[in-house]
Amino acid sequence: MIKKNILITGGAGFIGSHVVRLFVNRYPEYNIINLDKLTYAGNLANLRDIENSPNYTFVKADICDFPEMQSIFGKYSIDGVIHLAAESHVDRSIRDPFLFARTNVIGTLSLLQAAKSAWEKTGVCDRLFYHISTDEVYGSLGSEGFFTEETSYDPHSPYSASKASSDHFVRAFHDTYGLPAIISNCSNNYGPYQFPEKLIPLFINNIRNGRPLPVYGKGENVRDWLYVIDHARAIDVIFHRGTPGETYNIGGFNEWKNIDLIKVMIRVTDRLLGRSEGESEKLITYVTDRAGHDLRYAIDSGKLKRELAWEPSLQFEEGIENTVRWYLDNQEWLDSVTSGEYQEYYEKMYSA
Ligand code: NAD
Ligand code: TYD
């Protein structure tokens, strides 16, 4: 049997590591090539359990390095791409927009061009470039309504602008060169292995350590939270059964106002730490709002349910309990990912 070679970019990051794990375990008939630059957000400790699997290879490389991408497509005879590598944190994008344009736009373009030139030689039959994107490209909602696949793009942060731009390049390669490509736009993910700069792991860690919980503005912004393993399941379904040229929205139908979500996290974390539930509410500190802070994201994932029968499998109560427990049980992982530039980032972000 000839094995398929699947390139997963950003596989050492939060979502990517769950996708790599799922594909390595579920598809012994694939060779999974995980390409990652190992920025501050990439950590091989996220993949310890599968790193010795016979169908897994790790390659350290920068997606912006076009000659290197060309050589990887040749060396591994890549049949399919699941592209997750990106700079992903809105607050960092406000401080360093050039980095986001470089990685998310130029990096995606470099991969697209490498796929195009490799597959022009081999034929595009059975090939797929699957680009993982975000609901943030659609901008911000008022109190009503949902983003659908037809919603116009209206990004506000340098992060979402860079992701929107990368989505446009993917569509352009499909429409102009016939590159078989799919895009999915997902809502906020939570779960194990998320870098503790994002709301949920940052706050769990701070509750444990008795540090202030910096709530931006009045805490009234709304996000739609999806358990990361449900996102990985959706990626599996779309990669195998999605239609090239199509876009799929992925979401949890699980909207939370930040302050309400924070109070749930406090209750669960306090309980698991043996404190009285709600004790850590005293750590809540309202701070200056994020510039350009989108009010509300909410995804209509009806198309994915109708066409590919995907639905979230985990209730939020169970997901958040698993997540808090995981971070409390994995202090060693937290210490290893926060040992680099994290302290400096944290001081800069939250000392003012
Ligand atoms: P992450 O920041 O945890 O991981 C990103 C990974 O990309 C890291 O392993 C990093 O080392 C790697 N990387 C960064 N620059 C690179 C480069 N130049 N070359 C190679 N590798 C590089 O991100 P995440 O939260 O896992 O998000 C993964 C993807 O999913 C991103 O494209 C993001 O836009 C998208 N997404 C994320 C969410 C979310 O809630 N986290 C929601 C929807 C979509
Ligand atoms: P985040 O996890 O950064 O995801 P995104 O900005 O991509 O939605 O933030 C989730 C929400 O939490 C968002 O409305 C910003 C808010 N937030 C805070 O209030 N304080 C914080 O320290 C962080 C990191 C986020």
Tab-separated table of C-alpha atoms and ligand atoms in Angstrom:
chain	number	residue	atom	x	y	z
A	1	MET	CA	0.000	0.000	0.000
A	2	ILE	CA	1.302	3.482	-0.871
A	3	LYS	CA	0.991	5.706	2.151
A	4	LYS	CA	-0.275	9.285	1.816
A	5	ASN	CA	2.020	12.016	3.081
A	6	ILE	CA	0.166	14.696	5.005
A	7	LEU	CA	1.931	17.922	5.968
A	8	ILE	CA	0.533	19.542	9.120
A	9	THR	CA	2.000	22.993	9.799
A	10	GLY	CA	2.003	24.445	13.314
A	11	GLY	CA	1.626	20.968	14.779
A	12	ALA	CA	3.607	21.853	17.899
A	13	GLY	CA	1.095	24.562	18.842
A	14	PHE	CA	-2.176	24.296	20.719
A	15	ILE	CA	-4.702	23.158	18.090
A	16	GLY	CA	-2.060	21.687	15.779
A	17	SER	CA	-0.861	19.261	18.463
A	18	HIS	CA	-4.390	17.892	18.883
A	19	VAL	CA	-4.751	17.520	15.103
A	20	VAL	CA	-1.375	15.751	14.819
A	21	ARG	CA	-2.271	13.399	17.683
A	22	LEU	CA	-5.664	12.562	16.158
A	23	PHE	CA	-4.229	11.895	12.682
A	24	VAL	CA	-1.201	9.902	13.887
A	25	ASN	CA	-3.378	7.664	16.061
A	26	ARG	CA	-6.326	7.328	13.705
A	27	TYR	CA	-4.591	6.989	10.324
A	28	PRO	CA	-1.654	4.550	10.353
A	29	GLU	CA	-1.976	4.620	6.560
A	30	TYR	CA	-0.742	8.237	6.520
A	31	ASN	CA	2.735	9.587	7.144
A	32	ILE	CA	2.197	12.717	9.217
A	33	ILE	CA	4.877	15.376	8.743
A	34	ASN	CA	4.642	18.046	11.417
A	35	LEU	CA	6.364	21.242	10.251
A	36	ASP	CA	6.863	23.869	12.921
A	37	LYS	CA	9.286	26.716	13.572
A	38	LEU	CA	8.940	26.232	17.352
A	39	THR	CA	8.271	29.868	18.186
A	40	TYR	CA	7.399	30.700	21.790
A	41	ALA	CA	3.985	29.078	21.077
A	42	GLY	CA	5.328	25.798	19.706
A	43	ASN	CA	6.357	23.129	22.161
A	44	LEU	CA	7.371	19.556	21.412
A	45	ALA	CA	6.268	18.628	24.939
A	46	ASN	CA	2.722	18.874	23.522
A	47	LEU	CA	3.403	15.693	21.530
A	48	ARG	CA	5.444	13.472	23.858
A	49	ASP	CA	2.871	10.646	23.695
A	50	ILE	CA	3.117	10.214	19.905
A	51	GLU	CA	6.623	11.445	19.061
A	52	ASN	CA	7.977	7.916	18.557
A	53	SER	CA	5.115	6.691	16.375
A	54	PRO	CA	6.336	5.126	13.108
A	55	ASN	CA	3.999	7.321	11.001
A	56	TYR	CA	5.190	10.612	12.554
A	57	THR	CA	8.036	12.930	11.491
A	58	PHE	CA	8.917	16.330	12.915
A	59	VAL	CA	10.587	18.986	10.730
A	60	LYS	CA	11.742	22.286	12.216
A	61	ALA	CA	11.293	24.966	9.547
A	62	ASP	CA	9.859	28.419	8.894
A	63	ILE	CA	6.876	28.524	6.509
A	64	CYS	CA	8.147	31.883	5.212
A	65	ASP	CA	11.255	30.177	3.809
A	66	PHE	CA	9.965	29.418	0.308
A	67	PRO	CA	12.966	27.410	-0.993
A	68	GLU	CA	12.766	25.278	2.155
A	69	MET	CA	9.013	24.715	1.626
A	70	GLN	CA	9.691	23.665	-1.981
A	71	SER	CA	12.336	21.242	-0.874
A	72	ILE	CA	10.026	19.757	1.840
A	73	PHE	CA	7.251	19.213	-0.716
A	74	GLY	CA	9.775	17.378	-2.925
A	75	LYS	CA	11.521	15.410	-0.181
A	76	TYR	CA	8.307	14.095	1.421
A	77	SER	CA	6.069	13.929	-1.715
A	78	ILE	CA	3.338	15.833	0.061
A	79	ASP	CA	-0.206	14.813	-0.914
A	80	GLY	CA	-2.201	17.001	1.430
A	81	VAL	CA	-1.675	20.017	3.678
A	82	ILE	CA	-3.441	21.056	6.873
A	83	HIS	CA	-2.116	24.531	7.524
A	84	LEU	CA	-2.309	25.762	11.107
A	85	ALA	CA	1.041	27.541	11.564
A	86	ALA	CA	0.409	31.154	12.463
A	87	GLU	CA	0.946	33.912	14.939
A	88	SER	CA	-2.315	33.630	16.843
A	89	HIS	CA	-2.574	36.109	19.713
A	90	VAL	CA	-4.471	39.373	19.156
A	91	ASP	CA	-2.598	41.271	21.900
A	92	ARG	CA	0.771	40.411	20.338
A	93	SER	CA	-0.534	41.498	16.916
A	94	ILE	CA	-1.297	44.945	18.324
A	95	ARG	CA	2.339	45.225	19.438
A	96	ASP	CA	3.991	43.704	16.353
A	97	PRO	CA	1.755	43.758	13.250
A	98	PHE	CA	4.687	43.157	10.857
A	99	LEU	CA	5.353	39.751	12.398
A	100	PHE	CA	1.717	38.804	11.797
A	101	ALA	CA	1.838	39.937	8.162
A	102	ARG	CA	5.061	37.996	7.671
A	103	THR	CA	3.986	34.697	9.221
A	104	ASN	CA	0.295	34.632	8.410
A	105	VAL	CA	0.321	36.240	4.960
A	106	ILE	CA	3.778	35.612	3.468
A	107	GLY	CA	4.051	32.228	5.199
A	108	THR	CA	0.706	31.067	3.794
A	109	LEU	CA	1.617	32.401	0.352
A	110	SER	CA	4.922	30.573	0.438
A	111	LEU	CA	3.166	27.271	1.278
A	112	LEU	CA	0.526	27.833	-1.409
A	113	GLN	CA	3.185	28.492	-4.029
A	114	ALA	CA	5.165	25.414	-2.952
A	115	ALA	CA	2.001	23.247	-3.143
A	116	LYS	CA	1.095	24.691	-6.527
A	117	SER	CA	4.491	24.073	-8.073
A	118	ALA	CA	4.768	20.533	-6.622
A	119	TRP	CA	1.253	19.515	-7.650
A	120	GLU	CA	1.563	21.007	-11.139
A	121	LYS	CA	4.132	18.270	-11.711
A	122	THR	CA	2.216	15.403	-10.083
A	123	GLY	CA	-1.378	16.439	-10.920
A	124	VAL	CA	-3.902	17.814	-8.446
A	125	CYS	CA	-6.126	14.719	-8.319
A	126	ASP	CA	-6.555	13.664	-4.675
A	127	ARG	CA	-4.510	16.615	-3.402
A	128	LEU	CA	-5.836	19.152	-0.888
A	129	PHE	CA	-4.619	22.365	0.706
A	130	TYR	CA	-6.711	22.843	3.847
A	131	HIS	CA	-6.294	26.230	5.505
A	132	ILE	CA	-7.334	26.683	9.145
A	133	SER	CA	-8.720	30.114	9.864
A	134	THR	CA	-10.722	32.006	12.436
A	135	ASP	CA	-14.167	33.542	12.862
A	136	GLU	CA	-12.381	36.813	13.703
A	137	VAL	CA	-12.089	37.583	9.961
A	138	TYR	CA	-15.820	38.387	10.004
A	139	GLY	CA	-15.382	41.251	12.466
A	140	SER	CA	-17.735	41.917	15.343
A	141	LEU	CA	-21.433	41.248	15.926
A	142	GLY	CA	-23.932	43.258	17.958
A	143	SER	CA	-26.108	41.418	20.443
A	144	GLU	CA	-27.994	39.499	17.724
A	145	GLY	CA	-27.119	37.255	14.774
A	146	PHE	CA	-24.410	34.777	13.741
A	147	PHE	CA	-21.527	34.638	11.271
A	148	THR	CA	-22.327	32.384	8.315
A	149	GLU	CA	-20.081	31.387	5.413
A	150	GLU	CA	-21.669	34.275	3.444
A	151	THR	CA	-20.844	36.993	5.997
A	152	SER	CA	-18.527	39.646	4.493
A	153	TYR	CA	-15.035	39.918	5.867
A	154	ASP	CA	-14.532	42.885	8.218
A	155	PRO	CA	-11.404	42.270	10.325
A	156	HIS	CA	-10.412	44.793	13.002
A	157	SER	CA	-7.195	43.592	14.637
A	158	PRO	CA	-3.842	43.119	12.903
A	159	TYR	CA	-4.249	39.393	13.718
A	160	SER	CA	-7.655	39.078	12.047
A	161	ALA	CA	-6.536	41.295	9.139
A	162	SER	CA	-3.575	38.962	8.532
A	163	LYS	CA	-5.790	35.857	8.724
A	164	ALA	CA	-8.350	37.463	6.377
A	165	SER	CA	-5.555	38.228	3.937
A	166	SER	CA	-4.297	34.642	4.080
A	167	ASP	CA	-7.843	33.362	3.434
A	168	HIS	CA	-8.050	35.616	0.351
A	169	PHE	CA	-4.760	34.200	-0.967
A	170	VAL	CA	-6.038	30.637	-0.493
A	171	ARG	CA	-9.219	31.464	-2.473
A	172	ALA	CA	-7.149	33.236	-5.117
A	173	PHE	CA	-4.988	30.115	-5.609
A	174	HIS	CA	-8.121	27.994	-5.918
A	175	ASP	CA	-9.832	30.344	-8.382
A	176	THR	CA	-6.756	31.332	-10.421
A	177	TYR	CA	-4.651	28.173	-10.532
A	178	GLY	CA	-7.206	25.485	-9.706
A	179	LEU	CA	-5.414	24.535	-6.472
A	180	PRO	CA	-7.801	22.239	-4.560
A	181	ALA	CA	-8.307	24.224	-1.362
A	182	ILE	CA	-10.700	24.386	1.567
A	183	ILE	CA	-10.924	26.970	4.354
A	184	SER	CA	-12.571	26.591	7.738
A	185	ASN	CA	-13.238	29.446	10.144
A	186	CYS	CA	-13.540	28.408	13.771
A	187	SER	CA	-14.576	30.153	16.975
A	188	ASN	CA	-12.441	30.390	20.152
A	189	ASN	CA	-10.924	27.067	21.211
A	190	TYR	CA	-10.158	25.953	24.769
A	191	GLY	CA	-8.612	22.838	26.282
A	192	PRO	CA	-5.233	21.275	27.182
A	193	TYR	CA	-1.922	22.601	25.755
A	194	GLN	CA	-3.066	26.182	25.086
A	195	PHE	CA	-0.302	28.697	25.688
A	196	PRO	CA	-1.028	30.604	28.932
A	197	GLU	CA	-1.316	34.017	27.294
A	198	LYS	CA	-4.888	33.288	26.122
A	199	LEU	CA	-7.794	33.983	28.477
A	200	ILE	CA	-8.602	30.514	29.833
A	201	PRO	CA	-5.146	29.061	30.636
A	202	LEU	CA	-3.850	32.471	31.773
A	203	PHE	CA	-6.674	32.857	34.255
A	204	ILE	CA	-6.518	29.270	35.569
A	205	ASN	CA	-2.795	29.748	36.203
A	206	ASN	CA	-3.319	33.127	37.860
A	207	ILE	CA	-6.134	31.812	40.087
A	208	ARG	CA	-3.870	29.021	41.247
A	209	ASN	CA	-1.039	31.453	41.975
A	210	GLY	CA	-3.232	34.154	43.546
A	211	ARG	CA	-2.291	36.653	40.836
A	212	PRO	CA	-4.642	39.392	39.529
A	213	LEU	CA	-7.113	38.417	36.788
A	214	PRO	CA	-6.906	41.240	34.220
A	215	VAL	CA	-10.399	41.646	32.715
A	216	TYR	CA	-10.348	43.919	29.679
A	217	GLY	CA	-12.941	46.732	29.743
A	218	LYS	CA	-16.094	45.696	31.564
A	219	GLY	CA	-15.797	41.995	30.732
A	220	GLU	CA	-18.877	42.237	28.505
A	221	ASN	CA	-17.338	40.899	25.286
A	222	VAL	CA	-18.817	37.636	24.109
A	223	ARG	CA	-16.972	34.655	22.627
A	224	ASP	CA	-18.243	31.289	21.358
A	225	TRP	CA	-16.080	28.561	22.960
A	226	LEU	CA	-15.376	25.176	21.396
A	227	TYR	CA	-13.438	22.332	23.028
A	228	VAL	CA	-10.231	21.871	21.037
A	229	ILE	CA	-10.781	18.155	20.433
A	230	ASP	CA	-14.111	18.943	18.796
A	231	HIS	CA	-12.238	21.335	16.491
A	232	ALA	CA	-9.735	18.585	15.654
A	233	ARG	CA	-12.673	16.237	14.886
A	234	ALA	CA	-14.179	18.874	12.583
A	235	ILE	CA	-10.823	19.259	10.795
A	236	ASP	CA	-10.701	15.487	10.279
A	237	VAL	CA	-14.229	15.456	8.799
A	238	ILE	CA	-13.611	18.457	6.529
A	239	PHE	CA	-10.208	17.196	5.352
A	240	HIS	CA	-11.715	13.869	4.313
A	241	ARG	CA	-15.190	14.818	3.139
A	242	GLY	CA	-15.222	18.567	2.471
A	243	THR	CA	-15.585	19.956	-1.042
A	244	PRO	CA	-12.618	21.861	-2.536
A	245	GLY	CA	-13.469	25.506	-3.101
A	246	GLU	CA	-15.821	25.546	-0.083
A	247	THR	CA	-15.638	27.285	3.268
A	248	TYR	CA	-16.974	25.759	6.500
A	249	ASN	CA	-17.711	27.576	9.744
A	250	ILE	CA	-16.986	25.674	12.959
A	251	GLY	CA	-18.427	26.738	16.305
A	252	GLY	CA	-19.750	25.491	19.592
A	253	PHE	CA	-23.129	27.266	19.819
A	254	ASN	CA	-21.697	28.106	23.234
A	255	GLU	CA	-21.588	31.845	23.844
A	256	TRP	CA	-20.236	33.318	27.041
A	257	LYS	CA	-19.788	36.881	28.223
A	258	ASN	CA	-16.162	37.065	29.427
A	259	ILE	CA	-17.049	37.978	33.002
A	260	ASP	CA	-19.530	35.090	33.300
A	261	LEU	CA	-17.003	32.632	31.899
A	262	ILE	CA	-14.360	33.961	34.308
A	263	LYS	CA	-16.689	33.399	37.273
A	264	VAL	CA	-17.292	29.796	36.156
A	265	MET	CA	-13.515	29.241	35.868
A	266	ILE	CA	-13.033	30.714	39.342
A	267	ARG	CA	-15.668	28.435	40.876
A	268	VAL	CA	-14.293	25.281	39.234
A	269	THR	CA	-10.643	26.133	39.985
A	270	ASP	CA	-11.376	27.071	43.612
A	271	ARG	CA	-13.291	23.828	44.103
A	272	LEU	CA	-10.530	21.676	42.588
A	273	LEU	CA	-7.933	23.473	44.713
A	274	GLY	CA	-9.980	22.828	47.873
A	275	ARG	CA	-10.752	26.524	48.385
A	276	SER	CA	-14.227	27.852	49.030
A	277	GLU	CA	-15.945	28.366	45.662
A	278	GLY	CA	-15.835	32.006	44.564
A	279	GLU	CA	-13.020	32.937	46.967
A	280	SER	CA	-10.778	33.958	44.040
A	281	GLU	CA	-13.300	36.502	42.708
A	282	LYS	CA	-11.310	39.011	44.745
A	283	LEU	CA	-8.531	38.615	42.140
A	284	ILE	CA	-10.716	40.107	39.359
A	285	THR	CA	-9.092	43.361	38.228
A	286	TYR	CA	-10.720	45.475	35.532
A	287	VAL	CA	-8.017	46.914	33.255
A	288	THR	CA	-7.915	49.182	30.199
A	289	ASP	CA	-9.770	47.627	27.303
A	290	ARG	CA	-7.931	46.002	24.386
A	291	ALA	CA	-7.702	48.458	21.442
A	292	GLY	CA	-10.262	47.620	18.736
A	293	HIS	CA	-11.768	44.926	20.993
A	294	ASP	CA	-14.461	43.041	19.037
A	295	LEU	CA	-17.682	42.910	21.048
A	296	ARG	CA	-19.147	39.570	20.062
A	297	TYR	CA	-18.309	36.520	17.929
A	298	ALA	CA	-20.921	33.840	17.263
A	299	ILE	CA	-20.705	31.146	14.623
A	300	ASP	CA	-23.481	29.435	12.740
A	301	SER	CA	-21.998	26.004	11.999
A	302	GLY	CA	-25.251	24.732	10.436
A	303	LYS	CA	-23.609	24.030	7.064
A	304	LEU	CA	-21.070	21.682	8.642
A	305	LYS	CA	-23.853	19.874	10.495
A	306	ARG	CA	-26.113	19.598	7.423
A	307	GLU	CA	-23.453	18.620	4.889
A	308	LEU	CA	-20.896	16.668	6.919
A	309	ALA	CA	-22.862	15.700	10.045
A	310	TRP	CA	-20.397	17.310	12.466
A	311	GLU	CA	-21.562	18.606	15.832
A	312	PRO	CA	-19.689	19.479	19.029
A	313	SER	CA	-19.590	16.382	21.231
A	314	LEU	CA	-18.705	17.844	24.594
A	315	GLN	CA	-20.901	19.965	26.861
A	316	PHE	CA	-19.163	23.110	28.118
A	317	GLU	CA	-19.507	22.142	31.807
A	318	GLU	CA	-17.550	18.954	31.166
A	319	GLY	CA	-15.042	20.673	28.862
A	320	ILE	CA	-14.177	23.416	31.329
A	321	GLU	CA	-13.896	20.953	34.226
A	322	ASN	CA	-11.501	18.768	32.145
A	323	THR	CA	-9.534	21.841	31.151
A	324	VAL	CA	-9.098	23.292	34.637
A	325	ARG	CA	-8.146	19.854	35.956
A	326	TRP	CA	-5.610	19.403	33.139
A	327	TYR	CA	-3.815	22.709	33.862
A	328	LEU	CA	-3.785	22.039	37.604
A	329	ASP	CA	-2.348	18.545	37.011
A	330	ASN	CA	0.293	19.668	34.505
A	331	GLN	CA	2.412	22.178	36.383
A	332	GLU	CA	5.550	20.755	34.755
A	333	TRP	CA	4.176	21.527	31.281
A	334	LEU	CA	3.217	25.055	32.391
A	335	ASP	CA	6.689	25.616	33.836
A	336	SER	CA	8.342	24.410	30.633
A	337	VAL	CA	6.303	26.646	28.304
A	338	THR	CA	6.644	29.697	30.519
A	339	SER	CA	10.386	29.363	31.002
A	340	GLY	CA	11.370	31.391	27.884
A	341	GLU	CA	10.333	34.934	27.024
A	342	TYR	CA	7.010	34.532	28.831
A	343	GLN	CA	7.940	36.396	32.024
A	344	GLU	CA	9.079	39.391	30.009
A	345	TYR	CA	5.878	39.292	27.918
A	346	TYR	CA	3.745	39.018	31.053
A	347	GLU	CA	5.481	41.945	32.784
A	348	LYS	CA	5.132	44.156	29.695
A	349	MET	CA	1.482	43.239	29.172
A	350	TYR	CA	0.201	43.432	32.703
A	351	SER	CA	2.526	45.624	34.778
A	352	ALA	CA	1.004	48.994	33.722
B	1	NAD	P1	-0.615	28.573	18.503
B	1	NAD	O1	-0.088	29.980	18.599
B	1	NAD	O2	-0.822	27.791	19.748
B	1	NAD	O3	0.350	27.702	17.577
B	1	NAD	C1	0.898	28.187	16.385
B	1	NAD	C2	2.028	27.246	15.957
B	1	NAD	O4	2.559	27.759	14.717
B	1	NAD	C3	3.173	27.153	16.954
B	1	NAD	O5	3.548	25.798	17.135
B	1	NAD	C4	4.297	27.935	16.272
B	1	NAD	O6	5.589	27.474	16.618
B	1	NAD	C5	3.980	27.704	14.797
B	1	NAD	N1	4.539	28.760	13.941
B	1	NAD	C6	4.428	30.106	14.116
B	1	NAD	N2	5.099	30.738	13.135
B	1	NAD	C7	5.619	29.788	12.320
B	1	NAD	C8	6.397	29.824	11.137
B	1	NAD	N3	6.800	30.988	10.600
B	1	NAD	N4	6.731	28.660	10.551
B	1	NAD	C9	6.349	27.474	11.087
B	1	NAD	N5	5.628	27.380	12.225
B	1	NAD	C10	5.264	28.522	12.830
B	1	NAD	O7	-1.949	28.694	17.646
B	1	NAD	P2	-3.321	27.887	17.774
B	1	NAD	O8	-4.172	28.556	18.763
B	1	NAD	O9	-3.022	26.450	17.887
B	1	NAD	O10	-3.945	28.196	16.330
B	1	NAD	C11	-3.626	27.368	15.212
B	1	NAD	C12	-4.343	27.899	13.983
B	1	NAD	O11	-5.747	27.921	14.226
B	1	NAD	C13	-3.953	29.323	13.619
B	1	NAD	O12	-3.877	29.418	12.228
B	1	NAD	C14	-5.091	30.176	14.179
B	1	NAD	O13	-5.260	31.349	13.414
B	1	NAD	C15	-6.261	29.222	14.000
B	1	NAD	N6	-7.376	29.393	14.955
B	1	NAD	C16	-7.120	29.440	16.310
B	1	NAD	C17	-8.203	29.550	17.193
B	1	NAD	C18	-7.992	29.565	18.684
B	1	NAD	O14	-8.957	29.755	19.436
B	1	NAD	N7	-6.799	29.320	19.197
B	1	NAD	C19	-9.507	29.653	16.705
B	1	NAD	C20	-9.716	29.598	15.305
B	1	NAD	C21	-8.633	29.460	14.455
B	2	TYD	P1	-8.246	35.593	23.892
B	2	TYD	O1	-8.130	34.310	24.638
B	2	TYD	O2	-7.015	36.435	23.723
B	2	TYD	O3	-8.929	35.265	22.485
B	2	TYD	P2	-9.483	36.275	21.334
B	2	TYD	O4	-8.998	37.641	21.593
B	2	TYD	O5	-8.890	35.686	20.105
B	2	TYD	O6	-10.981	36.151	21.406
B	2	TYD	O7	-9.328	36.495	24.628
B	2	TYD	C1	-10.662	36.039	24.834
B	2	TYD	C2	-11.453	37.198	25.422
B	2	TYD	O8	-10.931	37.502	26.727
B	2	TYD	C3	-11.335	38.483	24.619
B	2	TYD	O9	-12.571	39.177	24.643
B	2	TYD	C4	-10.278	39.290	25.370
B	2	TYD	C5	-10.484	38.864	26.825
B	2	TYD	N1	-9.255	38.869	27.660
B	2	TYD	C6	-9.260	39.544	28.897
B	2	TYD	O10	-10.281	40.133	29.320
B	2	TYD	N2	-8.121	39.536	29.632
B	2	TYD	C7	-6.974	38.892	29.213
B	2	TYD	O11	-5.942	38.943	29.935
B	2	TYD	C8	-7.002	38.192	27.967
B	2	TYD	C9	-5.774	37.470	27.450
B	2	TYD	C10	-8.174	38.200	27.224
